[in-house]
GROMACS .gro file of N, CA, C and O in nm:
model
  532
    1MET      N    1  -4.266   3.193   1.792
    1MET     CA    2  -4.450   3.222   1.820
    1MET      C    3  -4.477   3.337   1.938
    1MET      O    4  -4.412   3.298   2.068
    2LEU      N    5  -4.579   3.430   1.902
    2LEU     CA    6  -4.682   3.520   1.934
    2LEU      C    7  -4.768   3.494   2.067
    2LEU      O    8  -4.827   3.574   2.097
    3GLY      N    9  -4.803   3.320   2.018
    3GLY     CA   10  -4.947   3.311   2.101
    3GLY      C   11  -5.022   3.348   2.045
    3GLY      O   12  -5.027   3.375   1.902
    4ASP      N   13  -5.164   3.319   2.095
    4ASP     CA   14  -5.269   3.341   2.036
    4ASP      C   15  -5.309   3.484   2.029
    4ASP      O   16  -5.351   3.537   2.180
    5VAL      N   17  -5.309   3.520   1.928
    5VAL     CA   18  -5.337   3.699   1.887
    5VAL      C   19  -5.482   3.710   1.880
    5VAL      O   20  -5.460   3.622   1.722
    6PRO      N   21  -5.579   3.742   1.870
    6PRO     CA   22  -5.688   3.765   1.792
    6PRO      C   23  -5.684   3.859   1.736
    6PRO      O   24  -5.608   3.910   1.674
    7ALA      N   25  -5.755   3.753   1.620
    7ALA     CA   26  -5.777   3.784   1.521
    7ALA      C   27  -5.846   3.979   1.447
    7ALA      O   28  -5.708   4.044   1.384
    8ASP      N   29  -5.891   4.006   1.577
    8ASP     CA   30  -5.953   4.090   1.530
    8ASP      C   31  -5.847   4.245   1.592
    8ASP      O   32  -5.859   4.354   1.562
    9ALA      N   33  -5.718   4.151   1.719
    9ALA     CA   34  -5.654   4.244   1.735
    9ALA      C   35  -5.516   4.293   1.688
    9ALA      O   36  -5.405   4.349   1.698
   10ALA      N   37  -5.478   4.204   1.581
   10ALA     CA   38  -5.318   4.160   1.547
   10ALA      C   39  -5.386   4.115   1.363
   10ALA      O   40  -5.340   4.024   1.328
   11GLN      N   41  -5.420   4.183   1.273
   11GLN     CA   42  -5.440   4.119   1.148
   11GLN      C   43  -5.286   4.179   1.078
   11GLN      O   44  -5.277   4.123   0.962
   12ASP      N   45  -5.276   4.257   1.139
   12ASP     CA   46  -5.139   4.340   1.029
   12ASP      C   47  -5.019   4.327   1.102
   12ASP      O   48  -4.917   4.243   1.060
   13ALA      N   49  -4.992   4.391   1.256
   13ALA     CA   50  -4.876   4.351   1.271
   13ALA      C   51  -4.899   4.386   1.482
   13ALA      O   52  -5.032   4.377   1.483
   14PHE      N   53  -4.814   4.421   1.524
   14PHE     CA   54  -4.764   4.404   1.620
   14PHE      C   55  -4.668   4.485   1.680
   14PHE      O   56  -4.537   4.486   1.633
   15LEU      N   57  -4.720   4.625   1.778
   15LEU     CA   58  -4.626   4.744   1.798
   15LEU      C   59  -4.600   4.665   1.942
   15LEU      O   60  -4.598   4.673   2.020
   16GLY      N   61  -4.493   4.730   2.009
   16GLY     CA   62  -4.376   4.737   2.110
   16GLY      C   63  -4.294   4.787   2.143
   16GLY      O   64  -4.230   4.878   2.045
   17VAL      N   65  -4.301   4.819   2.211
   17VAL     CA   66  -4.174   4.945   2.290
   17VAL      C   67  -4.115   4.855   2.410
   17VAL      O   68  -4.121   4.813   2.473
   18THR      N   69  -3.976   4.923   2.383
   18THR     CA   70  -3.870   4.857   2.472
   18THR      C   71  -3.727   4.951   2.484
   18THR      O   72  -3.742   5.052   2.456
   19GLU      N   73  -3.655   4.886   2.579
   19GLU     CA   74  -3.528   5.026   2.609
   19GLU      C   75  -3.442   5.119   2.510
   19GLU      O   76  -3.424   5.213   2.537
   20ARG      N   77  -3.467   5.011   2.395
   20ARG     CA   78  -3.431   5.047   2.301
   20ARG      C   79  -3.517   5.128   2.138
   20ARG      O   80  -3.462   5.160   2.059
   21GLY      N   81  -3.679   5.160   2.184
   21GLY     CA   82  -3.700   5.224   2.072
   21GLY      C   83  -3.859   5.125   2.062
   21GLY      O   84  -3.890   5.071   2.155
   22ARG      N   85  -3.908   5.179   1.962
   22ARG     CA   86  -4.030   5.082   1.947
   22ARG      C   87  -4.030   5.069   1.808
   22ARG      O   88  -3.894   5.045   1.724
   23TRP      N   89  -4.082   4.909   1.801
   23TRP     CA   90  -4.042   4.795   1.716
   23TRP      C   91  -4.203   4.764   1.643
   23TRP      O   92  -4.290   4.798   1.713
   24PHE      N   93  -4.208   4.720   1.555
   24PHE     CA   94  -4.322   4.725   1.442
   24PHE      C   95  -4.285   4.544   1.419
   24PHE      O   96  -4.150   4.520   1.354
   25TRP      N   97  -4.368   4.486   1.449
   25TRP     CA   98  -4.347   4.318   1.390
   25TRP      C   99  -4.452   4.307   1.277
   25TRP      O  100  -4.559   4.242   1.325
   26PRO      N  101  -4.404   4.241   1.171
   26PRO     CA  102  -4.553   4.226   1.074
   26PRO      C  103  -4.571   4.096   1.088
   26PRO      O  104  -4.490   4.000   1.178
   27LEU      N  105  -4.748   4.017   1.141
   27LEU     CA  106  -4.756   3.930   1.190
   27LEU      C  107  -4.854   3.843   1.058
   27LEU      O  108  -4.864   3.947   0.968
   28PHE      N  109  -4.850   3.694   1.073
   28PHE     CA  110  -4.876   3.655   1.015
   28PHE      C  111  -4.942   3.502   1.078
   28PHE      O  112  -4.877   3.463   1.127
   29ARG      N  113  -5.042   3.451   0.996
   29ARG     CA  114  -5.084   3.300   1.093
   29ARG      C  115  -5.065   3.210   1.008
   29ARG      O  116  -5.071   3.189   0.876
   30ASP      N  117  -5.035   3.055   1.071
   30ASP     CA  118  -4.987   2.954   0.999
   30ASP      C  119  -5.091   2.882   1.076
   30ASP      O  120  -5.103   2.857   1.194
   31ASP      N  121  -4.973   2.757   1.041
   31ASP     CA  122  -5.066   2.564   1.128
   31ASP      C  123  -5.013   2.603   1.285
   31ASP      O  124  -5.095   2.615   1.399
   32TYR      N  125  -4.911   2.647   1.354
   32TYR     CA  126  -4.844   2.698   1.463
   32TYR      C  127  -4.959   2.783   1.557
   32TYR      O  128  -4.885   2.797   1.641
   33GLY      N  129  -5.027   2.900   1.451
   33GLY     CA  130  -5.023   3.029   1.536
   33GLY      C  131  -5.010   3.125   1.444
   33GLY      O  132  -4.987   3.143   1.341
   34TRP      N  133  -4.983   3.268   1.537
   34TRP     CA  134  -4.969   3.406   1.536
   34TRP      C  135  -4.798   3.408   1.522
   34TRP      O  136  -4.749   3.370   1.633
   35ARG      N  137  -4.762   3.408   1.433
   35ARG     CA  138  -4.593   3.397   1.401
   35ARG      C  139  -4.521   3.537   1.396
   35ARG      O  140  -4.649   3.665   1.287
   36SER      N  141  -4.398   3.631   1.368
   36SER     CA  142  -4.367   3.754   1.304
   36SER      C  143  -4.210   3.646   1.254
   36SER      O  144  -4.138   3.586   1.323
   37ARG      N  145  -4.174   3.692   1.147
   37ARG     CA  146  -4.012   3.599   1.117
   37ARG      C  147  -3.919   3.755   1.133
   37ARG      O  148  -3.816   3.676   1.193
   38ARG      N  149  -3.956   3.873   1.125
   38ARG     CA  150  -3.838   3.977   1.180
   38ARG      C  151  -3.936   4.115   1.299
   38ARG      O  152  -4.094   4.167   1.257
   39ARG      N  153  -3.866   4.176   1.295
   39ARG     CA  154  -3.883   4.276   1.410
   39ARG      C  155  -3.827   4.436   1.295
   39ARG      O  156  -3.744   4.408   1.255
   40LEU      N  157  -3.886   4.519   1.281
   40LEU     CA  158  -3.845   4.639   1.204
   40LEU      C  159  -3.839   4.746   1.351
   40LEU      O  160  -3.943   4.764   1.359
   41ARG      N  161  -3.750   4.806   1.329
   41ARG     CA  162  -3.796   4.947   1.385
   41ARG      C  163  -3.815   5.083   1.327
   41ARG      O  164  -3.768   5.094   1.251
   42LEU      N  165  -3.901   5.088   1.440
   42LEU     CA  166  -3.997   5.239   1.395
   42LEU      C  167  -3.939   5.345   1.406
   42LEU      O  168  -3.890   5.373   1.546
   43ASP      N  169  -3.877   5.432   1.335
   43ASP     CA  170  -3.784   5.554   1.373
   43ASP      C  171  -3.825   5.641   1.365
   43ASP      O  172  -3.940   5.705   1.318
   44ASP      N  173  -3.843   5.769   1.498
   44ASP     CA  174  -3.863   5.837   1.524
   44ASP      C  175  -3.968   5.935   1.472
   44ASP      O  176  -4.000   6.039   1.424
   45ARG      N  177  -3.807   5.982   1.343
   45ARG     CA  178  -3.745   6.078   1.286
   45ARG      C  179  -3.925   6.077   1.160
   45ARG      O  180  -3.912   6.161   1.054
   46MET      N  181  -3.993   5.913   1.177
   46MET     CA  182  -4.067   5.938   1.037
   46MET      C  183  -4.132   6.022   1.080
   46MET      O  184  -4.230   6.062   1.096
   47GLU      N  185  -4.244   6.050   0.942
   47GLU     CA  186  -4.328   6.159   0.922
   47GLU      C  187  -4.447   6.139   0.817
   47GLU      O  188  -4.362   6.100   0.728
   48ARG      N  189  -4.535   6.098   0.843
   48ARG     CA  190  -4.664   6.106   0.775
   48ARG      C  191  -4.718   6.234   0.662
   48ARG      O  192  -4.674   6.323   0.708
   49ILE      N  193  -4.676   6.225   0.560
   49ILE     CA  194  -4.643   6.389   0.434
   49ILE      C  195  -4.773   6.286   0.327
   49ILE      O  196  -4.839   6.219   0.279
   50GLU      N  197  -4.829   6.365   0.219
   50GLU     CA  198  -4.882   6.363   0.139
   50GLU      C  199  -4.832   6.320   0.016
   50GLU      O  200  -4.717   6.461  -0.001
   51ALA      N  201  -4.834   6.314  -0.090
   51ALA     CA  202  -4.739   6.310  -0.201
   51ALA      C  203  -4.851   6.306  -0.371
   51ALA      O  204  -4.992   6.251  -0.333
   52GLU      N  205  -4.823   6.325  -0.451
   52GLU     CA  206  -4.914   6.326  -0.592
   52GLU      C  207  -4.858   6.213  -0.654
   52GLU      O  208  -4.768   6.169  -0.696
   53LEU      N  209  -4.973   6.108  -0.670
   53LEU     CA  210  -4.910   6.002  -0.767
   53LEU      C  211  -4.973   5.997  -0.916
   53LEU      O  212  -5.124   6.079  -0.935
   54PHE      N  213  -4.872   6.006  -0.975
   54PHE     CA  214  -4.927   6.007  -1.105
   54PHE      C  215  -4.943   5.834  -1.208
   54PHE      O  216  -4.967   5.907  -1.340
   55THR      N  217  -4.912   5.791  -1.126
   55THR     CA  218  -4.922   5.653  -1.191
   55THR      C  219  -5.048   5.561  -1.120
   55THR      O  220  -5.050   5.587  -1.049
   56ASP      N  221  -5.067   5.452  -1.128
   56ASP     CA  222  -5.105   5.313  -1.023
   56ASP      C  223  -5.061   5.299  -0.926
   56ASP      O  224  -4.915   5.300  -0.915
   57PRO      N  225  -5.060   5.254  -0.818
   57PRO     CA  226  -4.956   5.267  -0.657
   57PRO      C  227  -4.863   5.094  -0.656
   57PRO      O  228  -4.906   5.115  -0.576
   58GLY      N  229  -4.898   5.068  -0.781
   58GLY     CA  230  -4.810   4.949  -0.786
   58GLY      C  231  -4.686   4.968  -0.783
   58GLY      O  232  -4.570   5.080  -0.749
   59ASN      N  233  -4.574   4.864  -0.843
   59ASN     CA  234  -4.414   4.905  -0.875
   59ASN      C  235  -4.402   5.014  -0.957
   59ASN      O  236  -4.470   5.058  -1.029
   60ASP      N  237  -4.276   5.081  -0.857
   60ASP     CA  238  -4.237   5.127  -1.002
   60ASP      C  239  -4.342   5.298  -1.026
   60ASP      O  240  -4.325   5.324  -1.128
   61ALA      N  241  -4.390   5.321  -0.908
   61ALA     CA  242  -4.516   5.453  -0.890
   61ALA      C  243  -4.431   5.590  -0.939
   61ALA      O  244  -4.306   5.567  -0.852
   62VAL      N  245  -4.490   5.651  -1.061
   62VAL     CA  246  -4.415   5.762  -1.051
   62VAL      C  247  -4.511   5.892  -0.937
   62VAL      O  248  -4.645   5.879  -0.927
   63VAL      N  249  -4.396   5.968  -0.822
   63VAL     CA  250  -4.510   6.013  -0.732
   63VAL      C  251  -4.443   6.128  -0.729
   63VAL      O  252  -4.276   6.170  -0.788
   64ARG      N  253  -4.467   6.245  -0.639
   64ARG     CA  254  -4.400   6.411  -0.661
   64ARG      C  255  -4.411   6.355  -0.544
   64ARG      O  256  -4.572   6.424  -0.487
   65LEU      N  257  -4.316   6.424  -0.453
   65LEU     CA  258  -4.299   6.471  -0.314
   65LEU      C  259  -4.321   6.636  -0.249
   65LEU      O  260  -4.271   6.688  -0.360
   66PRO      N  261  -4.355   6.666  -0.178
   66PRO     CA  262  -4.343   6.762  -0.150
   66PRO      C  263  -4.222   6.892  -0.184
   66PRO      O  264  -4.134   6.815  -0.131
   67ALA      N  265  -4.229   7.000  -0.174
   67ALA     CA  266  -4.188   7.084  -0.227
   67ALA      C  267  -4.059   7.038  -0.359
   67ALA      O  268  -3.848   7.064  -0.363
   68ARG      N  269  -4.082   6.922  -0.422
   68ARG     CA  270  -3.991   6.872  -0.534
   68ARG      C  271  -4.091   6.915  -0.662
   68ARG      O  272  -4.187   6.951  -0.716
   69ARG      N  273  -3.945   7.017  -0.751
   69ARG     CA  274  -4.015   7.049  -0.881
   69ARG      C  275  -4.096   6.934  -0.961
   69ARG      O  276  -4.168   6.935  -1.050
   70PHE      N  277  -4.007   6.733  -0.965
   70PHE     CA  278  -4.003   6.704  -1.034
   70PHE      C  279  -4.095   6.527  -0.979
   70PHE      O  280  -4.013   6.541  -0.879
   71PRO      N  281  -4.175   6.492  -1.053
   71PRO     CA  282  -4.184   6.323  -0.971
   71PRO      C  283  -4.056   6.286  -0.937
   71PRO      O  284  -3.959   6.284  -1.098
   72GLY      N  285  -4.083   6.152  -0.889
   72GLY     CA  286  -3.995   6.069  -0.888
   72GLY      C  287  -4.019   5.882  -0.948
   72GLY      O  288  -4.147   5.915  -0.966
   73VAL      N  289  -3.922   5.823  -0.918
   73VAL     CA  290  -3.992   5.676  -0.895
   73VAL      C  291  -3.969   5.585  -0.789
   73VAL      O  292  -3.881   5.628  -0.763
   74LEU      N  293  -4.043   5.555  -0.758
   74LEU     CA  294  -4.045   5.499  -0.637
   74LEU      C  295  -4.050   5.369  -0.630
   74LEU      O  296  -4.120   5.256  -0.752
   75ILE      N  297  -3.903   5.251  -0.634
   75ILE     CA  298  -3.896   5.119  -0.642
   75ILE      C  299  -3.871   5.110  -0.535
   75ILE      O  300  -3.818   5.127  -0.427
   76GLN      N  301  -3.923   4.978  -0.489
   76GLN     CA  302  -3.987   4.929  -0.361
   76GLN      C  303  -3.822   4.853  -0.343
   76GLN      O  304  -3.753   4.813  -0.410
   77GLY      N  305  -3.825   4.837  -0.218
   77GLY     CA  306  -3.691   4.729  -0.177
   77GLY      C  307  -3.629   4.628  -0.235
   77GLY      O  308  -3.498   4.624  -0.278
   78ASP      N  309  -3.725   4.589  -0.275
   78ASP     CA  310  -3.679   4.394  -0.350
   78ASP      C  311  -3.692   4.459  -0.485
   78ASP      O  312  -3.629   4.353  -0.498
   79SER      N  313  -3.760   4.556  -0.521
   79SER     CA  314  -3.715   4.556  -0.662
   79SER      C  315  -3.564   4.649  -0.687
   79SER      O  316  -3.495   4.571  -0.724
   80LEU      N  317  -3.497   4.682  -0.606
   80LEU     CA  318  -3.350   4.751  -0.557
   80LEU      C  319  -3.310   4.639  -0.500
   80LEU      O  320  -3.141   4.606  -0.604
   81SER      N  321  -3.329   4.569  -0.487
   81SER     CA  322  -3.214   4.503  -0.416
   81SER      C  323  -3.183   4.395  -0.603
   81SER      O  324  -3.109   4.302  -0.578
   82ILE      N  325  -3.350   4.356  -0.673
   82ILE     CA  326  -3.268   4.311  -0.791
   82ILE      C  327  -3.231   4.333  -0.895
   82ILE      O  328  -3.079   4.304  -0.958
   83ILE      N  329  -3.206   4.508  -0.906
   83ILE     CA  330  -3.129   4.556  -0.982
   83ILE      C  331  -2.975   4.530  -0.909
   83ILE      O  332  -2.951   4.493  -0.986
   84ARG      N  333  -2.967   4.566  -0.777
   84ARG     CA  334  -2.859   4.528  -0.751
   84ARG      C  335  -2.765   4.436  -0.809
   84ARG      O  336  -2.678   4.398  -0.822
   85ALA      N  337  -2.853   4.323  -0.752
   85ALA     CA  338  -2.791   4.168  -0.815
   85ALA      C  339  -2.768   4.137  -0.969
   85ALA      O  340  -2.640   4.100  -0.914
   86ASP      N  341  -2.877   4.230  -0.976
   86ASP     CA  342  -2.840   4.209  -1.151
   86ASP      C  343  -2.672   4.250  -1.196
   86ASP      O  344  -2.654   4.224  -1.247
   87VAL      N  345  -2.675   4.440  -1.159
   87VAL     CA  346  -2.553   4.457  -1.149
   87VAL      C  347  -2.430   4.391  -1.087
   87VAL      O  348  -2.302   4.405  -1.132
   88ALA      N  349  -2.388   4.361  -0.955
   88ALA     CA  350  -2.343   4.269  -0.927
   88ALA      C  351  -2.280   4.086  -0.989
   88ALA      O  352  -2.146   4.087  -1.021
   89GLY      N  353  -2.396   4.109  -1.042
   89GLY     CA  354  -2.383   3.959  -1.185
   89GLY      C  355  -2.304   4.006  -1.252
   89GLY      O  356  -2.191   3.953  -1.337
   90ILE      N  357  -2.306   4.149  -1.331
   90ILE     CA  358  -2.277   4.177  -1.469
   90ILE      C  359  -2.062   4.208  -1.366
   90ILE      O  360  -2.041   4.167  -1.493
   91VAL      N  361  -2.102   4.286  -1.272
   91VAL     CA  362  -1.939   4.312  -1.269
   91VAL      C  363  -1.868   4.151  -1.235
   91VAL      O  364  -1.745   4.158  -1.223
   92GLU      N  365  -1.923   4.055  -1.157
   92GLU     CA  366  -1.832   3.902  -1.127
   92GLU      C  367  -1.801   3.867  -1.287
   92GLU      O  368  -1.747   3.795  -1.266
   93ALA      N  369  -1.951   3.898  -1.369
   93ALA     CA  370  -1.895   3.881  -1.540
   93ALA      C  371  -1.765   3.877  -1.608
   93ALA      O  372  -1.695   3.834  -1.671
   94CYS      N  373  -1.770   4.070  -1.558
   94CYS     CA  374  -1.701   4.082  -1.636
   94CYS      C  375  -1.548   4.046  -1.581
   94CYS      O  376  -1.399   4.027  -1.638
   95ASP      N  377  -1.529   4.042  -1.388
   95ASP     CA  378  -1.445   3.989  -1.363
   95ASP      C  379  -1.361   3.858  -1.402
   95ASP      O  380  -1.242   3.812  -1.416
   96GLN      N  381  -1.456   3.822  -1.454
   96GLN     CA  382  -1.394   3.656  -1.433
   96GLN      C  383  -1.387   3.679  -1.596
   96GLN      O  384  -1.351   3.562  -1.681
   97GLY      N  385  -1.381   3.759  -1.680
   97GLY     CA  386  -1.326   3.776  -1.836
   97GLY      C  387  -1.500   3.720  -1.941
   97GLY      O  388  -1.447   3.732  -2.050
   98ASN      N  389  -1.610   3.714  -1.900
   98ASN     CA  390  -1.684   3.653  -1.975
   98ASN      C  391  -1.767   3.759  -2.042
   98ASN      O  392  -1.899   3.793  -1.946
   99VAL      N  393  -1.697   3.790  -2.087
   99VAL     CA  394  -1.806   3.956  -2.212
   99VAL      C  395  -1.894   3.896  -2.205
   99VAL      O  396  -2.005   3.963  -2.217
  100GLY      N  397  -1.943   3.848  -2.251
  100GLY     CA  398  -2.081   3.770  -2.329
  100GLY      C  399  -2.182   3.742  -2.226
  100GLY      O  400  -2.248   3.837  -2.233
  101GLU      N  401  -2.086   3.718  -2.155
  101GLU     CA  402  -2.207   3.691  -2.070
  101GLU      C  403  -2.287   3.833  -1.977
  101GLU      O  404  -2.382   3.816  -1.908
  102ALA      N  405  -2.187   3.883  -1.947
  102ALA     CA  406  -2.186   4.041  -1.914
  102ALA      C  407  -2.254   4.099  -1.955
  102ALA      O  408  -2.364   4.233  -1.965
  103ARG      N  409  -2.248   4.082  -2.138
  103ARG     CA  410  -2.315   4.220  -2.201
  103ARG      C  411  -2.470   4.172  -2.225
  103ARG      O  412  -2.568   4.217  -2.239
  104GLU      N  413  -2.477   4.021  -2.193
  104GLU     CA  414  -2.675   3.992  -2.193
  104GLU      C  415  -2.684   4.030  -2.093
  104GLU      O  416  -2.783   4.077  -2.140
  105ALA      N  417  -2.628   4.016  -1.966
  105ALA     CA  418  -2.685   4.072  -1.802
  105ALA      C  419  -2.691   4.243  -1.878
  105ALA      O  420  -2.829   4.292  -1.764
  106ALA      N  421  -2.661   4.328  -1.903
  106ALA     CA  422  -2.627   4.466  -1.904
  106ALA      C  423  -2.773   4.482  -2.000
  106ALA      O  424  -2.856   4.564  -1.965
  107ALA      N  425  -2.814   4.423  -2.091
  107ALA     CA  426  -2.844   4.472  -2.198
  107ALA      C  427  -2.975   4.469  -2.128
  107ALA      O  428  -3.066   4.521  -2.192
  108ILE      N  429  -3.007   4.336  -2.085
  108ILE     CA  430  -3.148   4.288  -1.989
  108ILE      C  431  -3.151   4.400  -1.913
  108ILE      O  432  -3.292   4.458  -1.880
  109LEU      N  433  -3.048   4.414  -1.826
  109LEU     CA  434  -3.064   4.548  -1.768
  109LEU      C  435  -3.122   4.690  -1.808
  109LEU      O  436  -3.288   4.763  -1.784
  110LEU      N  437  -3.071   4.724  -1.934
  110LEU     CA  438  -3.076   4.838  -1.993
  110LEU      C  439  -3.216   4.821  -2.023
  110LEU      O  440  -3.249   4.922  -2.046
  111SER      N  441  -3.247   4.686  -2.070
  111SER     CA  442  -3.377   4.713  -2.143
  111SER      C  443  -3.507   4.698  -1.972
  111SER      O  444  -3.574   4.826  -2.077
  112ASP      N  445  -3.496   4.679  -1.875
  112ASP     CA  446  -3.604   4.698  -1.805
  112ASP      C  447  -3.570   4.853  -1.768
  112ASP      O  448  -3.651   4.888  -1.718
  113LEU      N  449  -3.514   4.898  -1.758
  113LEU     CA  450  -3.460   5.015  -1.739
  113LEU      C  451  -3.496   5.130  -1.806
  113LEU      O  452  -3.566   5.268  -1.795
  114ASP      N  453  -3.460   5.085  -1.911
  114ASP     CA  454  -3.529   5.170  -2.086
  114ASP      C  455  -3.751   5.190  -2.012
  114ASP      O  456  -3.796   5.226  -2.039
  115ASP      N  457  -3.768   5.090  -1.966
  115ASP     CA  458  -3.915   5.050  -1.940
  115ASP      C  459  -3.984   5.119  -1.863
  115ASP      O  460  -4.096   5.226  -1.842
  116LEU      N  461  -3.848   5.155  -1.726
  116LEU     CA  462  -3.928   5.236  -1.646
  116LEU      C  463  -3.877   5.349  -1.627
  116LEU      O  464  -3.991   5.384  -1.645
  117LEU      N  465  -3.759   5.442  -1.761
  117LEU     CA  466  -3.773   5.537  -1.796
  117LEU      C  467  -3.927   5.600  -1.916
  117LEU      O  468  -3.979   5.711  -1.883
  118THR      N  469  -3.892   5.472  -2.023
  118THR     CA  470  -4.106   5.511  -2.035
  118THR      C  471  -4.151   5.532  -1.982
  118THR      O  472  -4.294   5.639  -1.973
  119ARG      N  473  -4.212   5.437  -1.925
  119ARG     CA  474  -4.338   5.445  -1.753
  119ARG      C  475  -4.331   5.588  -1.713
  119ARG      O  476  -4.407   5.673  -1.719
  120TYR      N  477  -4.235   5.613  -1.661
  120TYR     CA  478  -4.182   5.776  -1.592
  120TYR      C  479  -4.189   5.911  -1.723
  120TYR      O  480  -4.325   6.021  -1.689
  121ASN      N  481  -4.125   5.832  -1.881
  121ASN     CA  482  -4.180   5.970  -1.926
  121ASN      C  483  -4.342   5.986  -1.992
  121ASN      O  484  -4.409   6.108  -2.024
  122THR      N  485  -4.389   5.897  -1.982
  122THR     CA  486  -4.528   5.900  -2.004
  122THR      C  487  -4.630   5.935  -1.874
  122THR      O  488  -4.710   6.019  -1.930
  123ALA      N  489  -4.572   5.974  -1.780
  123ALA     CA  490  -4.682   5.967  -1.651
  123ALA      C  491  -4.672   6.114  -1.702
  123ALA      O  492  -4.729   6.216  -1.677
  124LEU      N  493  -4.500   6.151  -1.711
  124LEU     CA  494  -4.481   6.317  -1.712
  124LEU      C  495  -4.590   6.371  -1.814
  124LEU      O  496  -4.652   6.506  -1.824
  125GLU      N  497  -4.574   6.318  -1.962
  125GLU     CA  498  -4.643   6.386  -2.058
  125GLU      C  499  -4.805   6.359  -2.058
  125GLU      O  500  -4.888   6.456  -2.117
  126THR      N  501  -4.825   6.256  -1.954
  126THR     CA  502  -4.990   6.222  -1.943
  126THR      C  503  -5.018   6.400  -1.866
  126THR      O  504  -5.168   6.385  -1.857
  127HIS      N  505  -5.003   6.422  -1.767
  127HIS     CA  506  -5.025   6.519  -1.671
  127HIS      C  507  -4.935   6.696  -1.692
  127HIS      O  508  -4.945   6.771  -1.638
  128GLY      N  509  -4.917   6.704  -1.832
  128GLY     CA  510  -4.852   6.785  -1.931
  128GLY      C  511  -4.749   6.848  -1.838
  128GLY      O  512  -4.687   6.950  -1.807
  129ILE      N  513  -4.603   6.762  -1.765
  129ILE     CA  514  -4.466   6.805  -1.709
  129ILE      C  515  -4.402   6.761  -1.733
  129ILE      O  516  -4.366   6.686  -1.869
  130ALA      N  517  -4.305   6.924  -1.799
  130ALA     CA  518  -4.244   6.859  -1.916
  130ALA      C  519  -4.068   6.819  -1.799
  130ALA      O  520  -4.066   6.742  -1.707
  131ARG      N  521  -3.995   6.722  -1.926
  131ARG     CA  522  -3.936   6.642  -1.812
  131ARG      C  523  -3.798   6.673  -1.777
  131ARG      O  524  -3.798   6.884  -1.856
  132PRO      N  525  -3.761   6.702  -1.694
  132PRO     CA  526  -3.654   6.728  -1.582
  132PRO      C  527  -3.517   6.750  -1.659
  132PRO      O  528  -3.392   6.742  -1.628
  133TYR      N  529  -3.506   6.671  -1.776
  133TYR     CA  530  -3.385   6.622  -1.880
  133TYR      C  531  -3.362   6.642  -2.003
  133TYR      O  532  -3.512   6.680  -2.048
   0.00000   0.00000   0.00000
């Protein structure tokens, strides 16, 4: 618990400095007051840049970073974790000899990746950019 943090002073986060570096605590307010679930280390090597956004800024945004010829797809950490879990499930099913379950999970993952690739291709076509493959 962080105590009574004024709403205008800490709407989103609390920043702090310790001998181990700079830290960021995302805040939320509940029935017990202002709280933080975890702290995140701020890396001094982080820099702010401008990027070109070719789709809406939601999940799986298509963006081009400076000095890159082609755009890429931004996958949020939670989405990446889900993809990894799906692949782990396929590997586990294969290890257990359950080919049907592995194939079904792989087909779902392939469909999701096809949707992502279609979104990427559409963004490139809309902006007159040739595919990199």
